[in-house]
Amino acid sequence: MIGKYMDVCTSHLTQDTVDNLVIGNIPSVHAYDYEEGMFVVIPDEEHHLPNDLDEVFKYAKQNDITLIRFDRDGEEIDDLPTYDWRSPKERFLEQPAYFQQTALMETAMRIQDTADFLRYTGDISIDCDEMELLCIFTEMAREFEYKYYGTDRYTDDFLNFTNEVFREELIEKYGTKEN
């Protein structure tokens, strides 16, 4: 049975907590995301929780709330702390180094695949050796990750979107035909 319900702004949580809730990385907490936020059922038992989520749960329990709707346009509650959310570039830079390197290498390889196809079709011409190509593709990947990491464009139809962006950027920089 669901009791009282509370609508609250997602700014009462850190981005890391929201990310962990969405991917189910906080055991004992059931979160159901939707386009503008998520519903969270408050667990009956006490568990180790991130401090921000713990504060919201304590407030909710004091007010006999059993279900919380976190929404970006929800109410900000004076008794709860709020958190500034970082830019996509800041979030990417805060990831562990191995994550950054893996993401960059995967993106660079996809740029190279796109470039190989465009070179084959004659749409672009890049006159440099393999090492220079690797540097070019890695720098493009770094710019791409900074620009799109953590945005809707990073997740929505990511492969098709990125391949089209890579194609456009490669043709713009190295195109052989007049547009």
PDB file of C-alpha atoms in Angstrom:
ATOM      1  CA  MET A   1       0.000   0.000   0.000  1.00  0.00           C
ATOM      2  CA  ILE A   2       1.319   3.430  -0.900  1.00  0.00           C
ATOM      3  CA  GLY A   3       0.937   6.164   1.677  1.00  0.00           C
ATOM      4  CA  LYS A   4       1.683   9.845   1.295  1.00  0.00           C
ATOM      5  CA  TYR A   5       3.518  11.144  -1.738  1.00  0.00           C
ATOM      6  CA  MET A   6       5.996  14.018  -2.066  1.00  0.00           C
ATOM      7  CA  ASP A   7       7.036  15.924  -5.195  1.00  0.00           C
ATOM      8  CA  VAL A   8      10.545  17.347  -4.786  1.00  0.00           C
ATOM      9  CA  CYS A   9      13.183  18.922  -7.022  1.00  0.00           C
ATOM     10  CA  THR A  10      16.055  16.718  -8.194  1.00  0.00           C
ATOM     11  CA  SER A  11      18.440  19.464  -7.044  1.00  0.00           C
ATOM     12  CA  HIS A  12      18.169  17.902  -3.572  1.00  0.00           C
ATOM     13  CA  LEU A  13      20.306  15.045  -4.938  1.00  0.00           C
ATOM     14  CA  THR A  14      23.781  15.077  -6.433  1.00  0.00           C
ATOM     15  CA  GLN A  15      24.230  13.977 -10.029  1.00  0.00           C
ATOM     16  CA  ASP A  16      26.150  10.922  -8.843  1.00  0.00           C
ATOM     17  CA  THR A  17      23.229   9.821  -6.662  1.00  0.00           C
ATOM     18  CA  VAL A  18      20.755  10.302  -9.509  1.00  0.00           C
ATOM     19  CA  ASP A  19      23.015   8.323 -11.863  1.00  0.00           C
ATOM     20  CA  ASN A  20      23.342   5.515  -9.322  1.00  0.00           C
ATOM     21  CA  LEU A  21      19.583   5.413  -8.710  1.00  0.00           C
ATOM     22  CA  VAL A  22      18.828   5.231 -12.433  1.00  0.00           C
ATOM     23  CA  ILE A  23      21.192   2.295 -13.020  1.00  0.00           C
ATOM     24  CA  GLY A  24      20.072   0.494  -9.859  1.00  0.00           C
ATOM     25  CA  ASN A  25      23.398   0.907  -8.128  1.00  0.00           C
ATOM     26  CA  ILE A  26      21.926   1.677  -4.688  1.00  0.00           C
ATOM     27  CA  PRO A  27      20.743  -1.626  -3.207  1.00  0.00           C
ATOM     28  CA  SER A  28      17.442  -1.594  -1.316  1.00  0.00           C
ATOM     29  CA  VAL A  29      16.172   1.529  -3.091  1.00  0.00           C
ATOM     30  CA  HIS A  30      13.702   1.056  -5.910  1.00  0.00           C
ATOM     31  CA  ALA A  31      13.764   3.918  -8.408  1.00  0.00           C
ATOM     32  CA  TYR A  32      11.678   4.174 -11.558  1.00  0.00           C
ATOM     33  CA  ASP A  33      12.864   6.848 -13.941  1.00  0.00           C
ATOM     34  CA  TYR A  34      10.787   8.800 -16.410  1.00  0.00           C
ATOM     35  CA  GLU A  35      11.567  11.654 -18.782  1.00  0.00           C
ATOM     36  CA  GLU A  36      11.843  14.458 -16.218  1.00  0.00           C
ATOM     37  CA  GLY A  37      12.934  12.594 -13.113  1.00  0.00           C
ATOM     38  CA  MET A  38      12.146   9.460 -11.146  1.00  0.00           C
ATOM     39  CA  PHE A  39       9.864   7.900  -8.577  1.00  0.00           C
ATOM     40  CA  VAL A  40      11.583   6.452  -5.522  1.00  0.00           C
ATOM     41  CA  VAL A  41       9.997   4.145  -2.962  1.00  0.00           C
ATOM     42  CA  ILE A  42      11.358   4.732   0.526  1.00  0.00           C
ATOM     43  CA  PRO A  43      12.683   1.437   1.944  1.00  0.00           C
ATOM     44  CA  ASP A  44      11.325   0.180   5.273  1.00  0.00           C
ATOM     45  CA  GLU A  45      14.737  -0.682   6.672  1.00  0.00           C
ATOM     46  CA  GLU A  46      17.729   1.548   7.255  1.00  0.00           C
ATOM     47  CA  HIS A  47      20.582   0.944   4.820  1.00  0.00           C
ATOM     48  CA  HIS A  48      23.809   2.712   4.002  1.00  0.00           C
ATOM     49  CA  LEU A  49      22.816   5.482   1.600  1.00  0.00           C
ATOM     50  CA  PRO A  50      24.527   8.478   0.024  1.00  0.00           C
ATOM     51  CA  ASN A  51      24.242  11.439   2.411  1.00  0.00           C
ATOM     52  CA  ASP A  52      22.022  13.493   0.096  1.00  0.00           C
ATOM     53  CA  LEU A  53      19.513  10.670  -0.373  1.00  0.00           C
ATOM     54  CA  ASP A  54      19.618   9.861   3.340  1.00  0.00           C
ATOM     55  CA  GLU A  55      18.685  13.483   4.174  1.00  0.00           C
ATOM     56  CA  VAL A  56      15.696  13.389   1.799  1.00  0.00           C
ATOM     57  CA  PHE A  57      14.557  10.013   3.194  1.00  0.00           C
ATOM     58  CA  LYS A  58      14.805  11.271   6.795  1.00  0.00           C
ATOM     59  CA  TYR A  59      12.713  14.312   5.895  1.00  0.00           C
ATOM     60  CA  ALA A  60      10.169  12.115   4.104  1.00  0.00           C
ATOM     61  CA  LYS A  61       9.890   9.663   7.017  1.00  0.00           C
ATOM     62  CA  GLN A  62       9.360  12.524   9.478  1.00  0.00           C
ATOM     63  CA  ASN A  63       6.409  13.552   7.311  1.00  0.00           C
ATOM     64  CA  ASP A  64       5.046   9.989   6.815  1.00  0.00           C
ATOM     65  CA  ILE A  65       5.954   9.996   3.108  1.00  0.00           C
ATOM     66  CA  THR A  66       6.403   6.602   1.405  1.00  0.00           C
ATOM     67  CA  LEU A  67       6.841   7.631  -2.239  1.00  0.00           C
ATOM     68  CA  ILE A  68       8.925  10.483  -3.633  1.00  0.00           C
ATOM     69  CA  ARG A  69       8.727  11.917  -7.108  1.00  0.00           C
ATOM     70  CA  PHE A  70      12.019  13.616  -7.950  1.00  0.00           C
ATOM     71  CA  ASP A  71      11.425  16.055 -10.785  1.00  0.00           C
ATOM     72  CA  ARG A  72      13.633  18.796 -12.199  1.00  0.00           C
ATOM     73  CA  ASP A  73      10.692  21.210 -11.821  1.00  0.00           C
ATOM     74  CA  GLY A  74       9.641  19.855  -8.425  1.00  0.00           C
ATOM     75  CA  GLU A  75       9.433  21.837  -5.210  1.00  0.00           C
ATOM     76  CA  GLU A  76      12.621  22.902  -3.472  1.00  0.00           C
ATOM     77  CA  ILE A  77      12.256  22.270   0.251  1.00  0.00           C
ATOM     78  CA  ASP A  78      13.940  24.790   2.529  1.00  0.00           C
ATOM     79  CA  ASP A  79      14.836  22.143   5.130  1.00  0.00           C
ATOM     80  CA  LEU A  80      16.865  20.120   2.603  1.00  0.00           C
ATOM     81  CA  PRO A  81      20.229  21.004   1.037  1.00  0.00           C
ATOM     82  CA  THR A  82      20.478  21.571  -2.709  1.00  0.00           C
ATOM     83  CA  TYR A  83      23.395  20.716  -4.973  1.00  0.00           C
ATOM     84  CA  ASP A  84      24.866  22.428  -8.018  1.00  0.00           C
ATOM     85  CA  TRP A  85      25.108  20.142 -10.992  1.00  0.00           C
ATOM     86  CA  ARG A  86      28.344  20.107 -12.976  1.00  0.00           C
ATOM     87  CA  SER A  87      28.683  20.645 -16.693  1.00  0.00           C
ATOM     88  CA  PRO A  88      29.127  17.592 -18.942  1.00  0.00           C
ATOM     89  CA  LYS A  89      32.820  18.454 -19.385  1.00  0.00           C
ATOM     90  CA  GLU A  90      33.375  18.670 -15.616  1.00  0.00           C
ATOM     91  CA  ARG A  91      31.591  15.350 -15.091  1.00  0.00           C
ATOM     92  CA  PHE A  92      33.669  13.666 -17.786  1.00  0.00           C
ATOM     93  CA  LEU A  93      36.900  14.975 -16.287  1.00  0.00           C
ATOM     94  CA  GLU A  94      35.900  13.667 -12.851  1.00  0.00           C
ATOM     95  CA  GLN A  95      35.528  10.111 -14.153  1.00  0.00           C
ATOM     96  CA  PRO A  96      38.360   7.703 -13.326  1.00  0.00           C
ATOM     97  CA  ALA A  97      41.250   7.897 -15.789  1.00  0.00           C
ATOM     98  CA  TYR A  98      40.641   4.372 -17.125  1.00  0.00           C
ATOM     99  CA  PHE A  99      37.018   5.300 -17.930  1.00  0.00           C
ATOM    100  CA  GLN A 100      38.101   8.447 -19.761  1.00  0.00           C
ATOM    101  CA  GLN A 101      40.777   6.584 -21.713  1.00  0.00           C
ATOM    102  CA  THR A 102      38.421   3.735 -22.652  1.00  0.00           C
ATOM    103  CA  ALA A 103      35.690   6.142 -23.755  1.00  0.00           C
ATOM    104  CA  LEU A 104      38.169   8.191 -25.781  1.00  0.00           C
ATOM    105  CA  MET A 105      39.677   5.153 -27.488  1.00  0.00           C
ATOM    106  CA  GLU A 106      36.258   3.715 -28.394  1.00  0.00           C
ATOM    107  CA  THR A 107      35.169   7.061 -29.800  1.00  0.00           C
ATOM    108  CA  ALA A 108      38.473   7.527 -31.671  1.00  0.00           C
ATOM    109  CA  MET A 109      38.087   4.071 -33.249  1.00  0.00           C
ATOM    110  CA  ARG A 110      34.578   4.956 -34.432  1.00  0.00           C
ATOM    111  CA  ILE A 111      35.887   8.228 -35.896  1.00  0.00           C
ATOM    112  CA  GLN A 112      38.587   6.246 -37.685  1.00  0.00           C
ATOM    113  CA  ASP A 113      35.989   3.818 -39.091  1.00  0.00           C
ATOM    114  CA  THR A 114      33.959   6.752 -40.401  1.00  0.00           C
ATOM    115  CA  ALA A 115      37.097   8.393 -41.836  1.00  0.00           C
ATOM    116  CA  ASP A 116      38.164   5.156 -43.538  1.00  0.00           C
ATOM    117  CA  PHE A 117      34.780   4.941 -45.258  1.00  0.00           C
ATOM    118  CA  LEU A 118      34.868   8.612 -46.307  1.00  0.00           C
ATOM    119  CA  ARG A 119      38.419   8.220 -47.633  1.00  0.00           C
ATOM    120  CA  TYR A 120      37.301   5.152 -49.593  1.00  0.00           C
ATOM    121  CA  THR A 121      34.360   7.050 -51.152  1.00  0.00           C
ATOM    122  CA  GLY A 122      36.594  10.035 -51.929  1.00  0.00           C
ATOM    123  CA  ASP A 123      34.597  12.446 -49.756  1.00  0.00           C
ATOM    124  CA  ILE A 124      37.662  13.349 -47.689  1.00  0.00           C
ATOM    125  CA  SER A 125      41.403  13.375 -48.111  1.00  0.00           C
ATOM    126  CA  ILE A 126      43.711  13.342 -45.108  1.00  0.00           C
ATOM    127  CA  ASP A 127      47.368  13.522 -46.027  1.00  0.00           C
ATOM    128  CA  CYS A 128      49.303  12.315 -42.974  1.00  0.00           C
ATOM    129  CA  ASP A 129      50.832   9.196 -41.469  1.00  0.00           C
ATOM    130  CA  GLU A 130      49.059   6.730 -39.155  1.00  0.00           C
ATOM    131  CA  MET A 131      50.443   8.305 -35.975  1.00  0.00           C
ATOM    132  CA  GLU A 132      49.186  11.745 -36.969  1.00  0.00           C
ATOM    133  CA  LEU A 133      45.802  10.202 -37.811  1.00  0.00           C
ATOM    134  CA  LEU A 134      45.624   8.637 -34.350  1.00  0.00           C
ATOM    135  CA  CYS A 135      46.340  12.056 -32.791  1.00  0.00           C
ATOM    136  CA  ILE A 136      43.681  13.728 -34.957  1.00  0.00           C
ATOM    137  CA  PHE A 137      41.046  11.107 -34.124  1.00  0.00           C
ATOM    138  CA  THR A 138      41.881  11.114 -30.410  1.00  0.00           C
ATOM    139  CA  GLU A 139      41.592  14.911 -30.257  1.00  0.00           C
ATOM    140  CA  MET A 140      38.255  14.786 -32.093  1.00  0.00           C
ATOM    141  CA  ALA A 141      37.096  12.112 -29.644  1.00  0.00           C
ATOM    142  CA  ARG A 142      38.160  14.224 -26.660  1.00  0.00           C
ATOM    143  CA  GLU A 143      36.247  17.247 -27.986  1.00  0.00           C
ATOM    144  CA  PHE A 144      33.219  15.074 -28.660  1.00  0.00           C
ATOM    145  CA  GLU A 145      33.229  13.499 -25.174  1.00  0.00           C
ATOM    146  CA  TYR A 146      33.581  16.913 -23.502  1.00  0.00           C
ATOM    147  CA  LYS A 147      30.760  18.344 -25.557  1.00  0.00           C
ATOM    148  CA  TYR A 148      28.227  15.534 -25.307  1.00  0.00           C
ATOM    149  CA  TYR A 149      29.004  13.442 -22.220  1.00  0.00           C
ATOM    150  CA  GLY A 150      26.039  13.455 -19.857  1.00  0.00           C
ATOM    151  CA  THR A 151      23.669  15.144 -22.298  1.00  0.00           C
ATOM    152  CA  ASP A 152      20.550  13.690 -23.898  1.00  0.00           C
ATOM    153  CA  ARG A 153      22.417  13.482 -27.198  1.00  0.00           C
ATOM    154  CA  TYR A 154      25.002  11.166 -25.624  1.00  0.00           C
ATOM    155  CA  THR A 155      22.392   8.522 -24.871  1.00  0.00           C
ATOM    156  CA  ASP A 156      19.574   8.943 -27.404  1.00  0.00           C
ATOM    157  CA  ASP A 157      20.386   6.913 -30.514  1.00  0.00           C
ATOM    158  CA  PHE A 158      24.064   7.510 -29.739  1.00  0.00           C
ATOM    159  CA  LEU A 159      25.657   5.425 -32.498  1.00  0.00           C
ATOM    160  CA  ASN A 160      23.700   6.943 -35.376  1.00  0.00           C
ATOM    161  CA  PHE A 161      24.086  10.423 -33.952  1.00  0.00           C
ATOM    162  CA  THR A 162      27.836  10.146 -33.425  1.00  0.00           C
ATOM    163  CA  ASN A 163      28.540   8.641 -36.823  1.00  0.00           C
ATOM    164  CA  GLU A 164      26.642  11.496 -38.475  1.00  0.00           C
ATOM    165  CA  VAL A 165      28.494  14.096 -36.386  1.00  0.00           C
ATOM    166  CA  PHE A 166      31.850  12.479 -37.185  1.00  0.00           C
ATOM    167  CA  ARG A 167      30.953  12.400 -40.884  1.00  0.00           C
ATOM    168  CA  GLU A 168      29.999  16.104 -40.882  1.00  0.00           C
ATOM    169  CA  GLU A 169      33.110  17.177 -38.965  1.00  0.00           C
ATOM    170  CA  LEU A 170      35.464  15.098 -41.098  1.00  0.00           C
ATOM    171  CA  ILE A 171      33.957  16.419 -44.334  1.00  0.00           C
ATOM    172  CA  GLU A 172      34.093  19.984 -42.992  1.00  0.00           C
ATOM    173  CA  LYS A 173      37.789  19.682 -42.065  1.00  0.00           C
ATOM    174  CA  TYR A 174      39.092  17.370 -44.795  1.00  0.00           C
ATOM    175  CA  GLY A 175      36.427  17.402 -47.519  1.00  0.00           C
ATOM    176  CA  THR A 176      37.466  17.085 -51.142  1.00  0.00           C
ATOM    177  CA  LYS A 177      34.271  18.461 -52.703  1.00  0.00           C
ATOM    178  CA  GLU A 178      32.795  21.952 -52.704  1.00  0.00           C
ATOM    179  CA  ASN A 179      29.523  22.138 -50.768  1.00  0.00           C
TER     180      ASN A 179
END
